[in-house]
Short mmCIF file of C-alpha atoms (C1' of nucleotides) in Angstrom, two decimals:
data_model
loop_
_atom_site.label_atom_id
_atom_site.label_comp_id
_atom_site.label_asym_id
_atom_site.label_seq_id
_atom_site.Cartn_x
_atom_site.Cartn_y
_atom_site.Cartn_z
CA UNK A 1 -232.60 -23.32 -134.04
CA UNK A 2 -230.76 -22.33 -130.91
CA UNK A 3 -227.05 -22.42 -131.63
CA UNK A 4 -226.44 -24.51 -128.51
CA UNK A 5 -228.58 -27.33 -129.90
CA UNK A 6 -226.01 -27.88 -132.61
CA UNK A 7 -223.29 -28.95 -130.18
CA UNK A 8 -225.64 -31.53 -128.76
CA UNK A 9 -226.81 -32.87 -132.13
CA UNK A 10 -223.29 -33.04 -133.54
CA UNK A 11 -222.01 -34.80 -130.48
CA UNK A 12 -224.22 -37.85 -131.04
CA UNK A 13 -224.58 -37.99 -134.82
CA UNK A 14 -221.06 -38.95 -135.81
CA UNK A 15 -222.32 -42.09 -137.57
CA UNK A 16 -224.92 -40.42 -139.73
CA UNK A 17 -225.91 -37.07 -141.14
CA UNK A 18 -229.28 -35.91 -139.83
CA UNK A 19 -231.77 -34.53 -142.37
CA UNK A 20 -233.25 -31.06 -141.88
CA UNK A 21 -236.55 -32.71 -141.10
CA UNK A 22 -235.03 -34.90 -138.37
CA UNK A 23 -233.18 -31.96 -136.86
CA UNK A 24 -236.41 -29.99 -136.70
CA UNK A 25 -238.25 -32.96 -135.19
CA UNK A 26 -235.69 -33.29 -132.43
CA UNK A 27 -235.29 -29.58 -131.75
CA UNK A 28 -239.03 -29.27 -131.13
CA UNK A 29 -238.44 -31.09 -127.89
CA UNK A 30 -235.29 -29.33 -126.70
CA UNK A 31 -235.00 -26.25 -124.50
CA UNK A 32 -232.12 -24.28 -123.06
CA UNK A 33 -232.13 -23.88 -119.27
CA UNK A 34 -230.03 -21.71 -116.99
CA UNK A 35 -230.15 -22.99 -113.44
CA UNK A 36 -228.37 -22.25 -110.19
CA UNK A 37 -226.06 -24.37 -108.14
CA UNK A 38 -227.90 -26.81 -105.83
CA UNK A 39 -230.88 -27.00 -108.16
CA UNK A 40 -232.15 -30.56 -108.29
CA UNK A 41 -232.81 -31.87 -111.80
CA UNK A 42 -234.00 -35.37 -110.95
CA UNK A 43 -235.07 -36.82 -107.63
CA UNK A 44 -234.38 -40.35 -106.44
CA UNK A 45 -237.42 -42.64 -106.71
CA UNK A 46 -239.36 -40.29 -108.93
CA UNK A 47 -240.38 -40.57 -112.54
CA UNK A 48 -239.13 -37.74 -114.69
CA UNK A 49 -239.62 -36.95 -118.36
CA UNK A 50 -236.38 -35.17 -119.15
CA UNK A 51 -232.75 -35.90 -119.83
CA UNK A 52 -230.14 -33.15 -119.99
CA UNK A 53 -227.01 -32.22 -121.87
CA UNK A 54 -224.49 -30.04 -120.05
CA UNK A 55 -223.50 -27.02 -122.13
CA UNK A 56 -221.69 -25.29 -119.28
CA UNK A 57 -221.44 -26.23 -115.63
CA UNK A 58 -221.05 -29.20 -113.33
CA UNK A 59 -223.51 -31.76 -112.07
CA UNK A 60 -223.36 -34.69 -109.71
CA UNK A 61 -225.56 -37.71 -109.23
CA UNK A 62 -225.88 -39.55 -105.97
CA UNK A 63 -228.21 -41.70 -103.99
CA UNK A 64 -228.82 -42.30 -100.32
CA UNK A 65 -227.48 -45.37 -98.62
CA UNK A 66 -228.39 -45.62 -94.93
CA UNK A 67 -228.91 -41.86 -94.87
CA UNK A 68 -225.51 -41.11 -96.39
CA UNK A 69 -225.08 -39.62 -99.86
CA UNK A 70 -223.15 -41.90 -102.21
CA UNK A 71 -221.94 -40.12 -105.31
CA UNK A 72 -222.11 -42.08 -108.54
CA UNK A 73 -220.72 -39.63 -111.05
CA UNK A 74 -220.02 -36.07 -112.10
CA UNK A 75 -220.90 -34.51 -115.43
CA UNK A 76 -219.15 -31.54 -116.95
CA UNK A 77 -219.38 -29.79 -120.33
CA UNK A 78 -220.66 -31.98 -123.21
CA UNK A 79 -221.78 -34.79 -120.95
CA UNK A 80 -225.28 -36.23 -120.90
CA UNK A 81 -227.14 -36.35 -117.61
CA UNK A 82 -230.20 -38.41 -116.95
CA UNK A 83 -231.48 -41.72 -115.84
CA UNK A 84 -231.86 -44.70 -118.10
CA UNK A 85 -234.56 -45.83 -115.71
CA UNK A 86 -236.48 -42.66 -116.54
CA UNK A 87 -236.01 -43.39 -120.21
CA UNK A 88 -237.58 -46.78 -119.60
CA UNK A 89 -240.43 -45.14 -117.68
CA UNK A 90 -239.28 -46.28 -114.26
CA UNK A 91 -238.42 -44.11 -111.26
CA UNK A 92 -234.85 -42.81 -111.15
CA UNK A 93 -232.51 -44.43 -108.70
CA UNK A 94 -230.38 -41.34 -108.32
CA UNK A 95 -230.75 -37.71 -107.44
CA UNK A 96 -229.10 -35.33 -109.88
CA UNK A 97 -228.02 -31.96 -108.57
CA UNK A 98 -226.11 -28.99 -109.96
CA UNK A 99 -222.74 -28.28 -108.38
CA UNK A 100 -222.24 -25.03 -110.32
CA UNK A 101 -224.60 -22.56 -111.92
CA UNK A 102 -225.12 -24.27 -115.26
CA UNK A 103 -226.49 -24.03 -118.77
CA UNK A 104 -228.26 -27.19 -119.88
CA UNK A 105 -230.26 -28.46 -122.81
CA UNK A 106 -233.30 -30.39 -121.69
CA UNK A 107 -234.64 -33.23 -123.84
CA UNK A 108 -238.26 -34.22 -123.44
CA UNK A 109 -237.99 -37.99 -123.46
CA UNK A 110 -241.72 -38.59 -123.41
CA UNK A 111 -242.00 -36.73 -126.70
CA UNK A 112 -238.78 -37.85 -128.37
CA UNK A 113 -238.87 -41.54 -127.52
CA UNK A 114 -241.91 -42.46 -129.65
CA UNK A 115 -240.16 -40.94 -132.67
CA UNK A 116 -237.67 -43.83 -132.52
CA UNK A 117 -240.33 -46.04 -134.03
CA UNK A 118 -241.15 -43.75 -136.93
CA UNK A 119 -237.88 -41.98 -137.76
CA UNK A 120 -234.88 -44.23 -138.29
CA UNK A 121 -232.40 -41.40 -137.89
CA UNK A 122 -233.80 -40.66 -134.47
CA UNK A 123 -233.65 -44.35 -133.59
CA UNK A 124 -229.95 -44.33 -134.45
CA UNK A 125 -229.35 -41.00 -132.75
CA UNK A 126 -230.77 -42.34 -129.49
CA UNK A 127 -228.88 -45.54 -130.02
CA UNK A 128 -225.64 -43.59 -130.20
CA UNK A 129 -226.42 -41.91 -126.86
CA UNK A 130 -227.18 -45.21 -125.18
CA UNK A 131 -224.15 -46.96 -126.69
CA UNK A 132 -222.02 -44.15 -125.44
CA UNK A 133 -223.53 -44.48 -122.00
CA UNK A 134 -222.98 -48.25 -121.97
CA UNK A 135 -219.30 -47.83 -122.88
CA UNK A 136 -219.00 -45.23 -120.16
CA UNK A 137 -220.54 -47.64 -117.65
CA UNK A 138 -218.20 -50.44 -118.74
CA UNK A 139 -215.24 -48.17 -118.09
CA UNK A 140 -216.64 -47.12 -114.76
CA UNK A 141 -217.13 -50.73 -113.77
CA UNK A 142 -213.61 -51.83 -114.65
CA UNK A 143 -212.26 -48.81 -112.98
CA UNK A 144 -214.26 -49.28 -109.80
CA UNK A 145 -214.06 -53.00 -109.47
CA UNK A 146 -210.60 -53.79 -110.51
CA UNK A 147 -208.25 -51.20 -109.12
CA UNK A 148 -206.68 -50.47 -105.79
CA UNK A 149 -207.69 -47.16 -104.22
CA UNK A 150 -204.44 -45.51 -105.11
CA UNK A 151 -204.68 -46.62 -108.75
CA UNK A 152 -208.25 -45.37 -108.94
CA UNK A 153 -207.14 -42.03 -107.60
CA UNK A 154 -204.21 -41.74 -109.98
CA UNK A 155 -206.22 -42.77 -113.02
CA UNK A 156 -209.04 -40.40 -112.22
CA UNK A 157 -206.51 -37.63 -111.72
CA UNK A 158 -204.97 -38.46 -115.06
CA UNK A 159 -208.17 -38.88 -117.06
CA UNK A 160 -210.41 -36.29 -115.44
CA UNK A 161 -208.14 -33.68 -113.90
CA UNK A 162 -210.88 -31.03 -114.17
CA UNK A 163 -212.90 -32.93 -111.57
CA UNK A 164 -210.32 -32.14 -108.94
CA UNK A 165 -210.56 -28.42 -109.75
CA UNK A 166 -214.31 -28.31 -109.60
CA UNK A 167 -215.69 -31.10 -107.42
CA UNK A 168 -215.22 -31.27 -103.62
CA UNK A 169 -212.93 -34.09 -102.55
CA UNK A 170 -215.61 -35.44 -100.23
CA UNK A 171 -217.76 -36.21 -103.28
CA UNK A 172 -214.85 -37.72 -105.16
CA UNK A 173 -213.92 -39.95 -102.23
CA UNK A 174 -217.49 -41.15 -102.02
CA UNK A 175 -217.45 -41.91 -105.75
CA UNK A 176 -214.18 -43.81 -105.39
CA UNK A 177 -215.74 -45.85 -102.62
CA UNK A 178 -213.27 -44.78 -99.95
CA UNK A 179 -213.58 -42.51 -96.93
CA UNK A 180 -212.56 -38.90 -97.31
CA UNK A 181 -209.80 -39.46 -94.74
CA UNK A 182 -208.30 -42.23 -96.86
CA UNK A 183 -208.40 -40.03 -99.96
CA UNK A 184 -206.77 -37.24 -98.04
CA UNK A 185 -203.97 -39.60 -96.99
CA UNK A 186 -203.48 -40.92 -100.52
CA UNK A 187 -203.09 -37.36 -101.72
CA UNK A 188 -200.43 -36.66 -99.08
CA UNK A 189 -197.96 -38.50 -101.37
CA UNK B 1 -236.36 -70.66 -139.15
CA UNK B 2 -234.63 -72.58 -136.42
CA UNK B 3 -236.98 -72.80 -133.45
CA UNK B 4 -234.25 -71.58 -131.12
CA UNK B 5 -234.04 -68.28 -132.98
CA UNK B 6 -237.55 -67.48 -131.80
CA UNK B 7 -236.54 -67.32 -128.12
CA UNK B 8 -233.83 -64.87 -129.00
CA UNK B 9 -236.02 -62.67 -131.19
CA UNK B 10 -238.88 -62.64 -128.69
CA UNK B 11 -236.57 -61.78 -125.86
CA UNK B 12 -235.58 -58.45 -127.36
CA UNK B 13 -238.69 -57.41 -129.29
CA UNK B 14 -241.08 -56.73 -126.44
CA UNK B 15 -241.56 -53.11 -127.59
CA UNK B 16 -242.48 -53.90 -131.18
CA UNK B 17 -243.70 -56.69 -133.41
CA UNK B 18 -241.15 -57.65 -136.03
CA UNK B 19 -242.37 -58.09 -139.60
CA UNK B 20 -241.74 -61.35 -141.46
CA UNK B 21 -239.27 -59.49 -143.64
CA UNK B 22 -237.31 -58.22 -140.64
CA UNK B 23 -237.29 -61.63 -139.01
CA UNK B 24 -235.90 -63.15 -142.20
CA UNK B 25 -233.30 -60.39 -142.50
CA UNK B 26 -232.05 -61.03 -138.97
CA UNK B 27 -232.17 -64.82 -139.15
CA UNK B 28 -229.93 -64.77 -142.20
CA UNK B 29 -227.14 -63.82 -139.88
CA UNK B 30 -227.82 -66.19 -137.00
CA UNK B 31 -226.49 -69.72 -136.45
CA UNK B 32 -226.87 -72.30 -133.74
CA UNK B 33 -223.63 -73.55 -132.18
CA UNK B 34 -222.95 -76.43 -129.82
CA UNK B 35 -219.62 -75.99 -128.10
CA UNK B 36 -217.74 -77.67 -125.30
CA UNK B 37 -216.72 -76.39 -121.92
CA UNK B 38 -213.53 -74.32 -122.00
CA UNK B 39 -214.13 -73.24 -125.56
CA UNK B 40 -213.11 -69.60 -125.97
CA UNK B 41 -215.66 -67.45 -127.78
CA UNK B 42 -213.87 -64.14 -127.68
CA UNK B 43 -210.24 -63.35 -126.86
CA UNK B 44 -209.05 -60.30 -124.96
CA UNK B 45 -207.53 -57.63 -127.23
CA UNK B 46 -208.88 -59.16 -130.41
CA UNK B 47 -211.50 -57.93 -132.81
CA UNK B 48 -214.35 -60.32 -133.26
CA UNK B 49 -217.44 -60.18 -135.49
CA UNK B 50 -219.90 -62.12 -133.38
CA UNK B 51 -222.09 -61.74 -130.35
CA UNK B 52 -223.86 -64.71 -128.74
CA UNK B 53 -227.10 -65.57 -127.03
CA UNK B 54 -227.01 -68.41 -124.51
CA UNK B 55 -229.73 -70.97 -125.20
CA UNK B 56 -228.34 -73.51 -122.77
CA UNK B 57 -225.16 -73.48 -120.73
CA UNK B 58 -222.91 -71.18 -118.75
CA UNK B 59 -220.28 -68.69 -119.80
CA UNK B 60 -217.87 -66.42 -118.00
CA UNK B 61 -215.98 -63.33 -119.05
CA UNK B 62 -212.74 -62.28 -117.52
CA UNK B 63 -209.60 -60.35 -118.22
CA UNK B 64 -206.03 -60.52 -117.03
CA UNK B 65 -204.75 -58.10 -114.44
CA UNK B 66 -201.07 -58.60 -113.60
CA UNK B 67 -201.31 -62.16 -114.86
CA UNK B 68 -204.33 -63.00 -112.70
CA UNK B 69 -207.77 -63.71 -114.16
CA UNK B 70 -210.39 -61.22 -112.98
CA UNK B 71 -213.92 -62.39 -113.66
CA UNK B 72 -216.35 -59.72 -114.79
CA UNK B 73 -219.57 -61.67 -115.20
CA UNK B 74 -221.32 -64.97 -115.81
CA UNK B 75 -224.03 -65.59 -118.37
CA UNK B 76 -226.61 -68.34 -118.15
CA UNK B 77 -229.70 -69.22 -120.20
CA UNK B 78 -231.28 -66.29 -122.10
CA UNK B 79 -228.37 -63.95 -121.49
CA UNK B 80 -226.48 -62.15 -124.21
CA UNK B 81 -222.73 -62.53 -124.38
CA UNK B 82 -220.44 -60.30 -126.33
CA UNK B 83 -218.38 -57.20 -126.22
CA UNK B 84 -219.75 -53.75 -126.89
CA UNK B 85 -216.23 -52.85 -127.96
CA UNK B 86 -216.49 -55.45 -130.69
CA UNK B 87 -219.82 -54.01 -131.72
CA UNK B 88 -218.08 -50.66 -132.07
CA UNK B 89 -215.27 -52.30 -134.08
CA UNK B 90 -212.70 -52.15 -131.34
CA UNK B 91 -210.79 -55.03 -129.76
CA UNK B 92 -212.55 -56.77 -126.89
CA UNK B 93 -211.30 -56.07 -123.41
CA UNK B 94 -212.41 -59.42 -122.08
CA UNK B 95 -211.98 -63.08 -122.80
CA UNK B 96 -215.24 -65.02 -122.95
CA UNK B 97 -215.09 -68.73 -122.17
CA UNK B 98 -217.62 -71.52 -121.77
CA UNK B 99 -217.94 -72.99 -118.27
CA UNK B 100 -220.33 -75.74 -119.39
CA UNK B 101 -220.99 -77.46 -122.69
CA UNK B 102 -223.39 -74.98 -124.22
CA UNK B 103 -225.83 -74.24 -127.00
CA UNK B 104 -225.51 -70.72 -128.34
CA UNK B 105 -226.93 -68.57 -131.09
CA UNK B 106 -224.26 -66.57 -132.84
CA UNK B 107 -225.08 -63.18 -134.32
CA UNK B 108 -222.90 -61.84 -137.09
CA UNK B 109 -222.50 -58.22 -136.04
CA UNK B 110 -220.62 -57.17 -139.13
CA UNK B 111 -223.61 -58.19 -141.23
CA UNK B 112 -226.43 -57.13 -138.89
CA UNK B 113 -225.11 -53.76 -137.78
CA UNK B 114 -225.40 -51.99 -141.17
CA UNK B 115 -229.07 -53.00 -141.28
CA UNK B 116 -229.71 -50.56 -138.41
CA UNK B 117 -229.46 -47.74 -140.90
CA UNK B 118 -231.92 -49.19 -143.40
CA UNK B 119 -234.42 -51.15 -141.29
CA UNK B 120 -235.99 -49.25 -138.40
CA UNK B 121 -237.21 -52.41 -136.69
CA UNK B 122 -233.67 -53.71 -136.61
CA UNK B 123 -232.45 -50.37 -135.25
CA UNK B 124 -234.93 -50.68 -132.40
CA UNK B 125 -234.21 -54.36 -131.89
CA UNK B 126 -230.52 -53.62 -131.42
CA UNK B 127 -231.41 -50.66 -129.29
CA UNK B 128 -233.36 -52.93 -126.96
CA UNK B 129 -230.32 -55.19 -126.58
CA UNK B 130 -228.03 -52.29 -125.78
CA UNK B 131 -230.53 -50.67 -123.39
CA UNK B 132 -230.83 -53.95 -121.63
CA UNK B 133 -227.07 -54.18 -121.38
CA UNK B 134 -226.78 -50.64 -120.04
CA UNK B 135 -229.36 -51.34 -117.32
CA UNK B 136 -227.48 -54.49 -116.45
CA UNK B 137 -224.25 -52.50 -116.18
CA UNK B 138 -225.91 -49.90 -113.99
CA UNK B 139 -227.02 -52.62 -111.62
CA UNK B 140 -223.60 -54.18 -111.63
CA UNK B 141 -222.02 -50.84 -110.84
CA UNK B 142 -224.29 -50.05 -107.91
CA UNK B 143 -223.85 -53.50 -106.67
CA UNK B 144 -220.09 -53.49 -106.94
CA UNK B 145 -219.39 -49.99 -105.82
CA UNK B 146 -221.78 -49.44 -103.06
CA UNK B 147 -222.02 -52.56 -100.96
CA UNK B 148 -219.93 -54.19 -98.30
CA UNK B 149 -218.56 -57.61 -99.21
CA UNK B 150 -221.10 -59.42 -97.12
CA UNK B 151 -224.00 -57.48 -98.66
CA UNK B 152 -222.71 -58.21 -102.13
CA UNK B 153 -222.55 -61.88 -101.30
CA UNK B 154 -226.05 -61.95 -99.81
CA UNK B 155 -227.61 -60.02 -102.67
CA UNK B 156 -225.94 -62.15 -105.30
CA UNK B 157 -227.10 -65.25 -103.46
CA UNK B 158 -230.61 -63.87 -103.40
CA UNK B 159 -230.78 -62.59 -106.98
CA UNK B 160 -228.73 -65.21 -108.79
CA UNK B 161 -228.82 -68.37 -106.72
CA UNK B 162 -228.17 -70.50 -109.80
CA UNK B 163 -224.69 -69.01 -110.04
CA UNK B 164 -223.73 -70.72 -106.80
CA UNK B 165 -224.85 -74.06 -108.16
CA UNK B 166 -222.98 -73.76 -111.40
CA UNK B 167 -220.02 -71.39 -111.06
CA UNK B 168 -216.91 -72.15 -108.96
CA UNK B 169 -216.63 -69.96 -105.88
CA UNK B 170 -213.17 -68.87 -106.92
CA UNK B 171 -214.67 -67.16 -109.96
CA UNK B 172 -217.47 -65.63 -107.92
CA UNK B 173 -215.02 -64.27 -105.34
CA UNK B 174 -212.98 -62.73 -108.12
CA UNK B 175 -216.13 -61.13 -109.55
CA UNK B 176 -217.09 -59.79 -106.12
CA UNK B 177 -213.66 -58.23 -105.85
CA UNK B 178 -212.63 -60.20 -102.77
CA UNK B 179 -210.20 -63.06 -102.25
CA UNK B 180 -211.56 -66.59 -102.27
CA UNK B 181 -210.49 -66.96 -98.63
CA UNK B 182 -212.62 -63.99 -97.62
CA UNK B 183 -215.61 -65.37 -99.52
CA UNK B 184 -215.13 -68.69 -97.83
CA UNK B 185 -215.17 -66.97 -94.44
CA UNK B 186 -218.27 -64.95 -95.23
CA UNK B 187 -220.03 -68.14 -96.16
CA UNK B 188 -219.10 -69.74 -92.86
CA UNK B 189 -221.96 -67.76 -91.24
"C1'" DG C 1 -210.85 -97.08 -108.86
"C1'" DA C 2 -206.47 -94.76 -108.02
"C1'" DA C 3 -203.89 -90.84 -109.08
"C1'" DA C 4 -203.82 -86.37 -110.25
"C1'" DT C 5 -205.81 -82.10 -110.49
"C1'" DC C 6 -208.75 -78.55 -108.90
"C1'" DA C 7 -211.74 -76.22 -105.38
"C1'" DT C 8 -212.67 -75.02 -100.77
"C1'" DT C 9 -211.71 -74.23 -95.98
"C1'" DT C 10 -208.99 -72.74 -91.96
"C1'" DG C 11 -205.17 -70.52 -89.31
"C1'" DA C 12 -201.74 -66.90 -88.41
"C1'" DC C 13 -200.18 -62.65 -89.40
"C1'" DA C 14 -199.53 -58.19 -92.05
"C1'" DA C 15 -201.38 -54.41 -94.57
"C1'" DA C 16 -205.03 -51.38 -95.84
"C1'" DT C 17 -208.91 -48.91 -94.67
"C1'" DG C 18 -212.65 -47.20 -91.67
"C1'" DT C 19 -214.11 -44.60 -87.64
"C1'" DC C 20 -213.96 -41.07 -84.31
"C1'" DA C 21 -212.13 -36.84 -82.70
"C1'" DC C 22 -210.41 -32.59 -83.50
"C1'" DA C 23 -207.64 -28.90 -85.89
"C1'" DA C 24 -206.59 -26.13 -89.82
"C1'" DA C 25 -207.86 -24.10 -94.08
"C1'" DA C 26 -210.93 -22.47 -97.41
"C1'" DT C 27 -215.31 -20.63 -98.77
"C1'" DC C 28 -219.76 -18.34 -98.15
"C1'" DA C 29 -223.14 -15.02 -96.57
"C1'" DT C 30 -224.24 -10.85 -94.53
"C1'" DA D 1 -214.28 -7.77 -93.55
"C1'" DT D 2 -215.88 -11.04 -90.22
"C1'" DG D 3 -218.14 -14.67 -88.35
"C1'" DA D 4 -220.26 -18.98 -89.70
"C1'" DT D 5 -220.18 -22.89 -92.38
"C1'" DT D 6 -218.09 -26.17 -95.20
"C1'" DT D 7 -214.13 -28.68 -96.68
"C1'" DT D 8 -209.78 -30.79 -95.91
"C1'" DG D 9 -206.07 -32.79 -93.15
"C1'" DT D 10 -203.96 -35.60 -89.27
"C1'" DG D 11 -203.59 -38.76 -85.23
"C1'" DA D 12 -204.92 -42.99 -82.65
"C1'" DC D 13 -207.03 -47.09 -82.72
"C1'" DA D 14 -210.34 -50.90 -84.30
"C1'" DT D 15 -211.90 -53.64 -88.04
"C1'" DT D 16 -211.73 -55.74 -92.37
"C1'" DT D 17 -209.42 -57.94 -95.79
"C1'" DG D 18 -205.34 -59.81 -98.13
"C1'" DT D 19 -201.49 -63.03 -98.22
"C1'" DC D 20 -199.14 -67.17 -97.44
"C1'" DA D 21 -199.24 -71.89 -96.05
"C1'" DA D 22 -201.26 -76.13 -95.33
"C1'" DA D 23 -205.15 -79.48 -94.97
"C1'" DT D 24 -209.33 -81.31 -96.55
"C1'" DG D 25 -212.82 -82.29 -99.96
"C1'" DA D 26 -214.44 -82.84 -104.70
"C1'" DT D 27 -213.92 -83.86 -109.53
"C1'" DT D 28 -211.66 -85.43 -113.59
"C1'" DT D 29 -208.77 -88.54 -116.17
"C1'" DC D 30 -206.66 -92.59 -117.51
#
DNA sequence: GAAATCATTTGACAAATGTCACAAAATCAT
DNA sequence: ATGATTTTGTGACATTTGTCAAATGATTTC
């Protein structure tokens, strides 16, 4: 087994110990990828069979609104990247693009998903990923909906300081739902 | 089995057929409740062992921000109500309150959750609920983050017209993240 | 059914944010 | 290194939205 797979498996199996057999079953459908900045992992409106786990690097997801890119999130080390719509066999709503040269683990959803119905450990493993994603979305919603711009900025700066080192402010402003000029002015304090 | 349980079970088992044994195992932990308007199902910052399925009625969830209620969503017939934080054994972030006299099915999470690790159908049943919730949250996020106030109003009116019949505009404005005066003005067109 | 409470609408004004234009700074590619 | 491109910052002004106050309309309660 590739040593990088272990990080991924451990990250989402905190509730249960996976058997050797389960580990082998999952690893059959994983690969390690090294890809360059600007590579597009998933395209808006397309079906796609893979999800990804970021071993090293930075990724953003965005979609187009009236021709303008609207960023929806950034993934760094140990984050999952993918589209739940893809998981449910629907076209992705977002485009997912590398911001840095990155090392990723790809997960073949088409092959792994059916195993949920035959291997209970895999069912719970996938469950943990989706639960995690749902909690993340809840946070993102509260954060987005319920804060003033300045609070959003300060909280993001506090919780995800690495983003400000590695992600252009234009993208961050777009994620925060404010213009880059407004973000620039908030920072001038 | 109570006939109302069937609606609930069918709603989240579209991917698989549940065995008689599984159905019995789940139903052991369900009850039907009839509760009055203003009844509080779940309190902010408290741990709580139940989730609910709305058979008939209307429910809202909200939390307090600087002493002001901020509404986060409304559930009507066939919606699930609960807190993923409770499912993960953490205190709820929201208060959940009935807006109408309602009929609910309660699900005892403390009893059902462990079954995920022994019954694969239950694992996938719960998975379907959480997937569904995550897709709902994704929608809510796009909707909230990426639209102008007027678009949000128009889309909500289009997608959930029943809300405007049954939920006070004050609550809807708060959910949309705008003041009730602004909502009132948007509607005046 | 009258009184009390709650929900909605409207006006006037202030504050926050967006937009457009351009300049400065940083980064990239050759 | 240097020129080109991308990213960030700042000013002036328009637009949107929030806030406060008051009036009207609807619903609940006794």
